[in-house]
Coordinates of C-alpha atoms in Angstrom, one line a residue:
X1 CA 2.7 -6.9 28.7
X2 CA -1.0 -5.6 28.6
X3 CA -3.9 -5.9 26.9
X4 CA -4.2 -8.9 24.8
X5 CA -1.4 -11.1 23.5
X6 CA -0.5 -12.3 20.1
X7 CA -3.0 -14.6 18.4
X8 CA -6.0 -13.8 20.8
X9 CA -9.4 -13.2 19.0
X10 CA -10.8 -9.7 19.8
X11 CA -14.3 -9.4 21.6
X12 CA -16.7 -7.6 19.5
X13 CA -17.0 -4.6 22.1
X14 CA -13.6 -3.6 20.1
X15 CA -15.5 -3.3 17.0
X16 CA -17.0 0.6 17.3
X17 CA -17.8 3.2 15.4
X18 CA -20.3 2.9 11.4
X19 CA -20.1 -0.2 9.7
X20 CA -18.2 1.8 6.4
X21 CA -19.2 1.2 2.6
X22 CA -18.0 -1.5 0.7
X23 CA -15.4 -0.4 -1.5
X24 CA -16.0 -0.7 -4.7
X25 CA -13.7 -2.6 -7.6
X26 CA -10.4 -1.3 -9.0
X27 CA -11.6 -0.6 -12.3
X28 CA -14.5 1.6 -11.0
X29 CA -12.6 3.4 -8.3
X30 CA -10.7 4.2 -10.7
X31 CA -12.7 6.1 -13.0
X32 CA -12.9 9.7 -11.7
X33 CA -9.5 9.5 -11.3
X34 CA -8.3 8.9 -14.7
X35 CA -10.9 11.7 -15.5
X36 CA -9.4 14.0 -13.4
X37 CA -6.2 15.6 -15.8
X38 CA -5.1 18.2 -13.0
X39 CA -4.1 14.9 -10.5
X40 CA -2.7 12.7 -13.0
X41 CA -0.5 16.1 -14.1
X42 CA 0.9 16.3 -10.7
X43 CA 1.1 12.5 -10.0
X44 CA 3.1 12.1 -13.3
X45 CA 5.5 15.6 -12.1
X46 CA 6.1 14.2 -9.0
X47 CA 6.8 10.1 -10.3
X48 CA 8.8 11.4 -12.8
X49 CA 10.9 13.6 -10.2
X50 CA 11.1 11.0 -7.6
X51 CA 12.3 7.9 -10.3
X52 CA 15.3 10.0 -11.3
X53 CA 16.2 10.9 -8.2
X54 CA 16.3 6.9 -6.9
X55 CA 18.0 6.1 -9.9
X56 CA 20.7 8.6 -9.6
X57 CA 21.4 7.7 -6.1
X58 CA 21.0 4.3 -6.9
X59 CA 23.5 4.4 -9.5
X60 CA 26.4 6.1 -7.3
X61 CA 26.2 3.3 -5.0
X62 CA 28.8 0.5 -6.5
X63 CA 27.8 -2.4 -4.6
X64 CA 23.4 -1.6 -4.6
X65 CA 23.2 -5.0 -6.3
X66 CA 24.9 -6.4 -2.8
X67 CA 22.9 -4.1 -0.4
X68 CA 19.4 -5.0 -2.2
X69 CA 20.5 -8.8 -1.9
X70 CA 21.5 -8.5 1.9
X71 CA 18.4 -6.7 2.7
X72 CA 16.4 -9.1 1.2
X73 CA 18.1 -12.2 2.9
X74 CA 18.2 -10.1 6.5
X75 CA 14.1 -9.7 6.1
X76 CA 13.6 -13.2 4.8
X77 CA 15.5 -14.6 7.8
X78 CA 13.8 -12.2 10.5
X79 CA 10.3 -13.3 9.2
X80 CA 11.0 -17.1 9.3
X81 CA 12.1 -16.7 12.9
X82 CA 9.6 -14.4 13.6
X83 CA 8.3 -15.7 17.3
X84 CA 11.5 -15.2 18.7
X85 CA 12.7 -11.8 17.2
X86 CA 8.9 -10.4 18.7
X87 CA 9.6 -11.8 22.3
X88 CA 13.4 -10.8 22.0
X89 CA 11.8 -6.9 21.3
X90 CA 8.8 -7.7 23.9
X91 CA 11.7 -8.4 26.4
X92 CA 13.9 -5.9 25.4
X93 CA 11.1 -2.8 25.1
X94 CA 10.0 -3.5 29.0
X95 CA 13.3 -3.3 30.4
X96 CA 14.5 -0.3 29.0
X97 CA 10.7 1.1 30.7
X98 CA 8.5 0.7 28.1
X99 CA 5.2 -0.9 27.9
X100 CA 4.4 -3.2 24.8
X101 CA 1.2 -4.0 24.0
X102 CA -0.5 -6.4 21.4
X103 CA -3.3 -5.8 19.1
X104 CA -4.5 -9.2 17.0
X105 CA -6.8 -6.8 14.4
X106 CA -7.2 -2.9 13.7
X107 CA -10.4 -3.1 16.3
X108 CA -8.2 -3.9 19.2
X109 CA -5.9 -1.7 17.8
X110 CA -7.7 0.9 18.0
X111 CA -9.2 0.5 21.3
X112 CA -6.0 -0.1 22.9
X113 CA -4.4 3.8 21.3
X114 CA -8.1 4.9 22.4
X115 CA -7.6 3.8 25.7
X116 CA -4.1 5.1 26.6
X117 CA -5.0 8.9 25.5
X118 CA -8.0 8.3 27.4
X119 CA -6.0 7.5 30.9
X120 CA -3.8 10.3 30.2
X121 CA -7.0 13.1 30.1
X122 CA -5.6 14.2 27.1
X123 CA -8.0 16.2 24.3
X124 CA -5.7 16.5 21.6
X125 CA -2.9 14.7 19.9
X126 CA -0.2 15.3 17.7
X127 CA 0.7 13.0 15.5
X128 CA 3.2 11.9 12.9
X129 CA 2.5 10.6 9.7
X130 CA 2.0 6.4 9.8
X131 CA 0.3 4.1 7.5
X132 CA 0.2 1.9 10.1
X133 CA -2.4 4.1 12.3
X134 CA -4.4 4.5 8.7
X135 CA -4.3 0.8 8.3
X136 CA -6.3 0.9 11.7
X137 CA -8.4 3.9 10.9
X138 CA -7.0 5.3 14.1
X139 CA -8.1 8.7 13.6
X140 CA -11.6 8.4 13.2
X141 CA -11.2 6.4 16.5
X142 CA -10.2 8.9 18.3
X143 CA -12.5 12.0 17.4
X144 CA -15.2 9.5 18.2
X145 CA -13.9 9.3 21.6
X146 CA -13.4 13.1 21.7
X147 CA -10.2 13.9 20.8
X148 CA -9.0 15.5 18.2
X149 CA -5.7 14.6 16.2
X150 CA -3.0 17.2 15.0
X151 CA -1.4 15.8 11.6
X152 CA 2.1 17.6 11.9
X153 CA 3.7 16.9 8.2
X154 CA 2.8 19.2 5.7
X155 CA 1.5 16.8 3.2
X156 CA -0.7 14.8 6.2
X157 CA -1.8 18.2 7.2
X158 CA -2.7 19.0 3.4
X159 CA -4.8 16.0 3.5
X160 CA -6.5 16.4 6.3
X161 CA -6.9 20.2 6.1
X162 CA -8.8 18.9 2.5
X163 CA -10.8 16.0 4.2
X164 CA -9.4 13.8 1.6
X165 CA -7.3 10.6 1.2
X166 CA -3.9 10.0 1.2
X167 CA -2.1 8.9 -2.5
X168 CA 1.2 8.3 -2.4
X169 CA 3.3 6.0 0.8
X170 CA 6.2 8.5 0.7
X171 CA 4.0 12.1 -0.3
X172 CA 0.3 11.4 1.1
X173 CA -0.6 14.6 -1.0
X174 CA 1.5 14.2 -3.8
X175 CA -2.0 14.1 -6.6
X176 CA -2.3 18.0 -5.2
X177 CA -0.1 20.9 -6.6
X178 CA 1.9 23.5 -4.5
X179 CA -1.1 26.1 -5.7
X180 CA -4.2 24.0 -3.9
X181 CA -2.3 22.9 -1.2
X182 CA -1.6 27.0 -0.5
X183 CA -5.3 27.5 -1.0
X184 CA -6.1 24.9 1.3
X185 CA -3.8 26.4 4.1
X186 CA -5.3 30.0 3.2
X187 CA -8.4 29.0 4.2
X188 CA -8.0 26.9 7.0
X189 CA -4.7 27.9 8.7
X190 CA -4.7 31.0 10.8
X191 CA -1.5 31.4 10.8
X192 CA -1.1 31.1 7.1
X193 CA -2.6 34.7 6.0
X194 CA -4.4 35.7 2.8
X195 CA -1.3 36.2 1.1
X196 CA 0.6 33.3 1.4
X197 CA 2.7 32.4 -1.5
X198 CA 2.9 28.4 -3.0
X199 CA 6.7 28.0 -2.6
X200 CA 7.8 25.2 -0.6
X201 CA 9.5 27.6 1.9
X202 CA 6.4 29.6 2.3
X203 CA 4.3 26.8 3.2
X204 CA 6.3 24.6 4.9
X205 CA 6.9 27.9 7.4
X206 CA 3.1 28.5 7.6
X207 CA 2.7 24.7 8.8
X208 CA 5.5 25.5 11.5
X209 CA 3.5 28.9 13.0
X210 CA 0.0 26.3 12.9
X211 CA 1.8 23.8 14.9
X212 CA 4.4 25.0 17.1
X213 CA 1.8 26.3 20.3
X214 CA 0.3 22.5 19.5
X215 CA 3.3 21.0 19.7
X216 CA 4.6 22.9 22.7
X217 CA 0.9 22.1 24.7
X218 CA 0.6 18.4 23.2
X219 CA 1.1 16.1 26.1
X220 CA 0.0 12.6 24.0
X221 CA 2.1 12.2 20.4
X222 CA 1.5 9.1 18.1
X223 CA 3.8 7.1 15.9
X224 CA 4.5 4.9 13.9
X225 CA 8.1 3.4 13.0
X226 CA 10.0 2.2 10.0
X227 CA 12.0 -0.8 12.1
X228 CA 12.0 -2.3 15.6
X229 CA 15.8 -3.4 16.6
X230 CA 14.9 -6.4 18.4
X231 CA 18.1 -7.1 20.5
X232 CA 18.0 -3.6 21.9
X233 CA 14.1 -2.4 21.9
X234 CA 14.5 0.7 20.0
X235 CA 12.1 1.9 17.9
X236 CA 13.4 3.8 14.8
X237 CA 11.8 6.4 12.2
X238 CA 13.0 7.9 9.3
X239 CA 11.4 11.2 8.0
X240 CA 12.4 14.8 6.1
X241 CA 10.9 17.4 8.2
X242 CA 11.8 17.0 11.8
X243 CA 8.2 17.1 12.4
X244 CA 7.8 13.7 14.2
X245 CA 10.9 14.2 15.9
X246 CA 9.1 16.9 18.0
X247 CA 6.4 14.5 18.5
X248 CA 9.2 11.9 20.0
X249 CA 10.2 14.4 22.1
X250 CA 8.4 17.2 23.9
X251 CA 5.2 14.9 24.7
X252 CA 5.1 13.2 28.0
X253 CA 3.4 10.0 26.4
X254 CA 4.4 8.7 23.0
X255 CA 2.2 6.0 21.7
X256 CA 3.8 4.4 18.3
X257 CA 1.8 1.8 16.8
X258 CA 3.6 -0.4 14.2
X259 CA 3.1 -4.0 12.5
X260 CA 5.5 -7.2 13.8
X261 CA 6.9 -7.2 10.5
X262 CA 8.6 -4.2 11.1
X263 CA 11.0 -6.2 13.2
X264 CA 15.2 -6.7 12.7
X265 CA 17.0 -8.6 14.6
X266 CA 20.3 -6.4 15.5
X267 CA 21.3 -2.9 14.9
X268 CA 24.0 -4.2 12.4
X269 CA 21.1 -4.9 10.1
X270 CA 20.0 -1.2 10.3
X271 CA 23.5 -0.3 8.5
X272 CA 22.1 -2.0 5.5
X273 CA 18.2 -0.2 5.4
X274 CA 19.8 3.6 6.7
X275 CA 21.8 3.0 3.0
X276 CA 18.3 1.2 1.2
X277 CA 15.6 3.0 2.2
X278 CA 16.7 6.8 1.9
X279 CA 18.1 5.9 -1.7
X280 CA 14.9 3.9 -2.7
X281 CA 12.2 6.3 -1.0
X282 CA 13.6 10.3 -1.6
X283 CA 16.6 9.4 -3.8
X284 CA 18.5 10.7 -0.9
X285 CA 22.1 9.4 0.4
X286 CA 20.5 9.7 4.2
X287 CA 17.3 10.6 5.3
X288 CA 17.8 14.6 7.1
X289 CA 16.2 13.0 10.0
X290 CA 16.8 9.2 11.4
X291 CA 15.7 8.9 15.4
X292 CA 15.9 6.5 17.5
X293 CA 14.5 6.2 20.8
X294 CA 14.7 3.3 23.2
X295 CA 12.5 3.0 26.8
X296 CA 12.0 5.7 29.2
X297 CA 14.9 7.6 30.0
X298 CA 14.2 10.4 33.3
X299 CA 14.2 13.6 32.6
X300 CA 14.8 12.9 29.0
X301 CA 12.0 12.9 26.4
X302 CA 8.5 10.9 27.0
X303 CA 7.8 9.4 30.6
X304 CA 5.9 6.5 29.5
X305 CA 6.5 5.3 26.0
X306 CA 3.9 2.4 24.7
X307 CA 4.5 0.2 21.8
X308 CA 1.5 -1.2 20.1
X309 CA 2.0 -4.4 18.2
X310 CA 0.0 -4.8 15.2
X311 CA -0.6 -7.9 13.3
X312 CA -4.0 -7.8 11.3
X313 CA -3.5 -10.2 9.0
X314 CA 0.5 -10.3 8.5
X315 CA 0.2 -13.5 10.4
X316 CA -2.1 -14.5 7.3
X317 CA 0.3 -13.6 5.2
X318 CA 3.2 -15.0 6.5
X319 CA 1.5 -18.0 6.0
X320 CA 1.8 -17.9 2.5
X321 CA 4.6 -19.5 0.9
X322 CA 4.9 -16.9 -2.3
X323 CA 3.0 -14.1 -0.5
X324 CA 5.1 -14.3 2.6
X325 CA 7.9 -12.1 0.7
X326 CA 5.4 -9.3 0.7
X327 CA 6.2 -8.5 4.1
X328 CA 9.9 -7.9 3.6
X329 CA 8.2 -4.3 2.2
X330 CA 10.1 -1.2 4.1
X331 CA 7.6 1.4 2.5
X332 CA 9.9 3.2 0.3
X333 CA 7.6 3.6 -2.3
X334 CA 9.8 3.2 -5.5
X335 CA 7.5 0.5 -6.5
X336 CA 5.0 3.5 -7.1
X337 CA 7.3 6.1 -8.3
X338 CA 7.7 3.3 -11.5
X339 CA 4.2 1.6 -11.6
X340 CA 2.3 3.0 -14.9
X341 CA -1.3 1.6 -13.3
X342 CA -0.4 4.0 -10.4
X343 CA 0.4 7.1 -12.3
X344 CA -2.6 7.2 -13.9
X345 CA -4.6 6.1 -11.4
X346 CA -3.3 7.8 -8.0
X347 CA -3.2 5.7 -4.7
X348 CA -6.9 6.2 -3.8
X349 CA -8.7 3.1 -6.2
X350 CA -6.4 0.7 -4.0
X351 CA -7.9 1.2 -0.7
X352 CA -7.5 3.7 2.6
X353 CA -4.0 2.0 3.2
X354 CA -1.5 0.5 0.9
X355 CA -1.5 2.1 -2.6
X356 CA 0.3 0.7 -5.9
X357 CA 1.8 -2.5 -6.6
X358 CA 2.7 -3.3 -3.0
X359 CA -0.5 -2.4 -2.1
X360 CA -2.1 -4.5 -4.7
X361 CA -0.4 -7.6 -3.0
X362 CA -0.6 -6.7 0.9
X363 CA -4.0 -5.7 0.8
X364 CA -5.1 -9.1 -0.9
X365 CA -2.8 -11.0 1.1
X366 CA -3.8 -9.3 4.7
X367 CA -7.2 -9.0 4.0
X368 CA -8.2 -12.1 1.7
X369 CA -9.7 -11.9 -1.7
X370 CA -13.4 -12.8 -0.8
X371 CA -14.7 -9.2 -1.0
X372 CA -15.0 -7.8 -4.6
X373 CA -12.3 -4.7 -4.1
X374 CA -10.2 -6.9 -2.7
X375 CA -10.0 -9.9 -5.3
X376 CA -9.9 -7.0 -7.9
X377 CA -6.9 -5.4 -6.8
X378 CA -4.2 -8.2 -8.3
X379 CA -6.1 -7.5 -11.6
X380 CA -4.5 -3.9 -11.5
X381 CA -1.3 -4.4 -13.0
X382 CA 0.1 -4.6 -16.3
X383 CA 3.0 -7.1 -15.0
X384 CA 5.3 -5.4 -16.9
X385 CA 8.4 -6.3 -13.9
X386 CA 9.5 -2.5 -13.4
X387 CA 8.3 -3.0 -9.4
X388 CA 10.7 -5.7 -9.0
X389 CA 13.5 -4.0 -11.4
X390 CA 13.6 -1.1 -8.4
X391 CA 12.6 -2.8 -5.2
X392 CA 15.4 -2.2 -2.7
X393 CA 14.4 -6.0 -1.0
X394 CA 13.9 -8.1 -4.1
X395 CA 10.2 -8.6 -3.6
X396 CA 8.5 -10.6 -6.9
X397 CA 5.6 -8.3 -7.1
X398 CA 4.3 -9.6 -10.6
X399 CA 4.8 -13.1 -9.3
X400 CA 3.1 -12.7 -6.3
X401 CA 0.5 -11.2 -8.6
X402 CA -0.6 -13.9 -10.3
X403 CA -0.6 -16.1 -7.3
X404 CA -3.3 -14.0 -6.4
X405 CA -4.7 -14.2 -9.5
X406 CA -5.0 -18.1 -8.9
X407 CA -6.5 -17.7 -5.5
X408 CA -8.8 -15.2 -6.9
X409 CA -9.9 -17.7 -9.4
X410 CA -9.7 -20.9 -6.5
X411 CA -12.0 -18.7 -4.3
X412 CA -14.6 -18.5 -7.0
X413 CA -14.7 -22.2 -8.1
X414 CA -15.7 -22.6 -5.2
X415 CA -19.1 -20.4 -5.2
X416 CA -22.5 -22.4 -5.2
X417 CA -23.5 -20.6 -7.9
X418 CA -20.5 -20.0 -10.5
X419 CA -19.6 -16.3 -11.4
X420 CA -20.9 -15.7 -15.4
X421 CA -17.0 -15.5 -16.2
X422 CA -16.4 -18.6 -14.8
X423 CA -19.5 -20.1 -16.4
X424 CA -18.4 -18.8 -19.9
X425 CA -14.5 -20.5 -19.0
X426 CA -16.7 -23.9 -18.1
X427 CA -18.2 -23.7 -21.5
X428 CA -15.3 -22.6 -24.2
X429 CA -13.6 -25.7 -21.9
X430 CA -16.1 -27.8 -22.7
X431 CA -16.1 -26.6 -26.5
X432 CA -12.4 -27.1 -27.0
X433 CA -12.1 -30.7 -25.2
X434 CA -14.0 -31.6 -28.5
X435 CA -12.3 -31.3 -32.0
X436 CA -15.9 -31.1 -33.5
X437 CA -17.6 -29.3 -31.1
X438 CA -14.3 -27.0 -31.2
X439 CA -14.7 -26.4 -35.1
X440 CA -18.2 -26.4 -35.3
X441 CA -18.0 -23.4 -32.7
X442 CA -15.3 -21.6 -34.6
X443 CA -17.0 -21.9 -38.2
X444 CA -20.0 -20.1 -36.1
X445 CA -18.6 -17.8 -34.0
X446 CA -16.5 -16.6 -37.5
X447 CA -19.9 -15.9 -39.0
X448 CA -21.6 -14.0 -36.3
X449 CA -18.2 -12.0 -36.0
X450 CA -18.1 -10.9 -39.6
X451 CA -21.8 -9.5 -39.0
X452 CA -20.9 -7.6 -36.2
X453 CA -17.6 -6.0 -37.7
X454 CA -17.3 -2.9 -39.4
X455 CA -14.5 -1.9 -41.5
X456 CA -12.8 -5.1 -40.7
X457 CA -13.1 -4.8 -37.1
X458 CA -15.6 -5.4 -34.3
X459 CA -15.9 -2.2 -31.6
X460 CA -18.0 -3.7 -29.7
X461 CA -18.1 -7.6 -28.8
X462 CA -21.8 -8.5 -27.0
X463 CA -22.5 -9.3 -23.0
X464 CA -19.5 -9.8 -21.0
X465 CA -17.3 -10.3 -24.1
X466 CA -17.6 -6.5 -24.0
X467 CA -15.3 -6.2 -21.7
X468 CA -12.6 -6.9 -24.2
X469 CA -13.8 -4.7 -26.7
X470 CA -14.1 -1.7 -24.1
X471 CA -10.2 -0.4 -24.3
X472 CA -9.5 -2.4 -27.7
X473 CA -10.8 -3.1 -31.2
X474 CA -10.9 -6.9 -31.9
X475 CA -9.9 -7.7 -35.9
X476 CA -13.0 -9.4 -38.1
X477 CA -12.0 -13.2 -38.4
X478 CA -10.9 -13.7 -42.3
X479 CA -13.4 -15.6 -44.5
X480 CA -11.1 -19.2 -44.1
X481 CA -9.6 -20.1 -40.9
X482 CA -6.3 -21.3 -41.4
X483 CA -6.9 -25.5 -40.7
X484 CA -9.6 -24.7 -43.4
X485 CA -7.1 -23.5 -45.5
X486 CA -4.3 -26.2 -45.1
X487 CA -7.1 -29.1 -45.5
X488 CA -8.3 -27.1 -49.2
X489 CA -4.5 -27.0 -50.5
X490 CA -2.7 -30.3 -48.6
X491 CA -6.0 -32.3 -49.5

């Protein structure tokens, strides 16, 4: 094992590059987006598409009731005995001739990649498409130490071609239509041609001529991986193109970073996520492309293979009784595909990372909920239970929701100075633990009302009460409230 190992605290020579932004609140992130008709076009096509194609294969599958119920109880059991299943793989990984590495926080992350492509005098990379390297912002990492990264999937290199950021867990450029991502290629891809058509053949060809002299040159590739088979070491990834195959093999250093919850304890537990994930992700019965790829073998793929351990706050959230289920996630993105917050919104409002409901709750749960964007992003649901009706693990995600509702609210009771909501909640308490100070306020607050309303309703409630009024009319109060009513005619 090298570098650090779990549970150590990073030194703060791992923290490098600009201190970034503070993101800003759900509700305001959101704005240009719901503004934007063209994205929310495509984000609805491609839902749409992708929620009848999971329930069709869904529906052909006679015992999915049984599959969903043993993947859930497999995760469950492989988080609670977590320790062990991470050694088991630690063990396992060296023996077969790889190198396992482990990274407390994204900083040390990122330093340890940073580090490996710098011992092999490598300039370029090709990569395969990972949240878990976004969740580190490895990227940026790297062209700050010189070398430049190679997205190989078409919809990664879409998104970086564009400089923008990714939307969607299964299609990172699924807000952008076949016609901008054709212009995009047009202009930046040599190999693409003036007159290259929008059809999915067309471009996914033109993303094979860019790539193919990279991919044959690349000597550094970087992964990620959908599951770690603990009792054997191998590292597995599911994908559609082929593209990060080629990255698994021709490099002669593969570097895959992934999070310890990606662990399972035996390759019999992989028969149950081969049948969940391509069903719950693509709508497909298998994925076109499922590797596998265990240690070093001579003469035979990579000659060094390093696996980077990531926890960054999963430990955090293992931690956490209700929250804890949030890691059973495998990143098939049906959650999104069903989410009505998310369709109208696209992934970007939730952060660099983990878009829609499931991002709601990891990103909270990883990361805390003392930063505004953070505590905001439980708030961006409508709880309406379709995420759990479709999540191939049984994760709660409205329950976990309003857990972090309650530790939003904990967090802030515990401010010096009280937020004005939480003032104004201190006061209508104090009001209603009164029956007269109760009526008193209501035979009030009924007048001012019935000044401020307008045809019977009130468009626009003052100060932070505004906030109710922005997306919804409020109804004038009536002239009698109904206890005034029942003491005038039971008197």
């Amino acid at each position: 094992m090298t570098a650090s190992s779990p549970g150590t605290t990073p030194s703060s020579s791992g923290r490098s590059g600009p201190v970034p932004a503070p993101r800003p609140k759900f509700a305001a992130a959101a704005r240009p987006e719901l503004a934007d008709t063209r994205m929310r076009r495509n984000l609805r096509g491609a839902t749409a598409a992708l929620r009848g194609r999971e329930a069709a294969a869904a529906a052909e599958t006679a015992d999915w009731e049984d599959l969903r119920e043993a993947g859930r109880a497999i995760k469950d059991d492989a988080l609670l005995d977590l320790d062990s299943h991470l050694e088991e793989l630690e063990r396992a990984v060296t023996e077969a001739g790889g190198t396992v590495h482990w990274a407390a926080d994204a900083a040390e992350a990122r330093r340890v990649v940073t580090g490996l492509v710098r011992a092999t005098g490598a300039k370029e990379v090709v990569k395969a498409a990972s949240a878990t390297t976004r969740e580190i912002g490895l990227n940026d990492a790297l062209a700050r130490a010189g070398v430049t990264v190679r997205e190989t999937g078409v919809a990664e290199m879409a998104v970086q071609l564009g400089e923008d950021a990714p939307s969607h867990l299964l299609s990172p450029a699924a807000h952008r239509d076949r016609a901008e991502i054709a212009e995009l290629f047009r202009r930046a891809v040599p190999a693409a041609g003036p007159g290259l058509a929008d059809d999915p053949e067309a471009l996914a060809a033109a993303a094979r001529a860019h790539l193919r002299d990279r991919f044959l040159r690349a000597r550094v590739a970087v992964t990620g991986a959908n599951f770690l088979v603990a009792e054997t070491g191998t590292l597995v990834l599911l994908e559609s193109e082929g593209n990060a195959r080629m990255c698994l093999t021709l490099p002669e250093t593969l570097i895959s970073v992934a999070g310890i919850d990606k662990v399972v304890p035996t390759w019999d537990d992989m028969e149950v996520f081969l049948q969940l994930l391509p069903r719950s992700s693509t709508g497909d019965r298998m994925t076109p492309y499922v590797s596998s790829w265990t240690g070093v073998t001579p003469g035979d793929g990579p000659r060094a293979l390093h696996l980077v351990l990531l926890d960054n706050g999963r430990t955090r959230a293992l931690a956490d009784e209700v929250g804890r289920a949030a890691l059973r996630c495998i990143r098939c993105s049906a959650c999104l595909n069903v989410c009505p917050v998310y369709e109208r919104t696209g992934g970007r409002p939730y952060g660099p990372v983990h878009p829609g409901p499931i991002g709601a709750v990891l990103t909270p749960l990883t990361r805390g909920v003392e930063s505004a964007a953070d505590a905001s992003l439980p708030y961006a649901s409508t709880l309406c239970g379709a995420c759990a009706d479709v999540c191939p693990v049984k994760i709660d995600i409205p329950d976990m929701l309003v857990h972090l509702r309650g530790k939003v609210v904990e967090s802030r009771r515990r401010r010096p100075v009280p937020t004005p909501e939480m003032a104004l909640m201190r006061g209508l308490a104090w009001t209603m633990g009164d029956p007269r100070r109760h009526e008193a306020a209501v035979r009030r607050g009924a007048r001012w009302a019935r000044l401020l309303s307008r045809g019977g309703r009130i468009r626009r409630l003052p100060g932070l009460l505004g906030k109710w009024t922005e997306a919804r009319d409020l109804p004038a109060p009536p002239p009698e409230s109904f206890r005034g009513w029942w003491d005038r005619t039971r008197a």
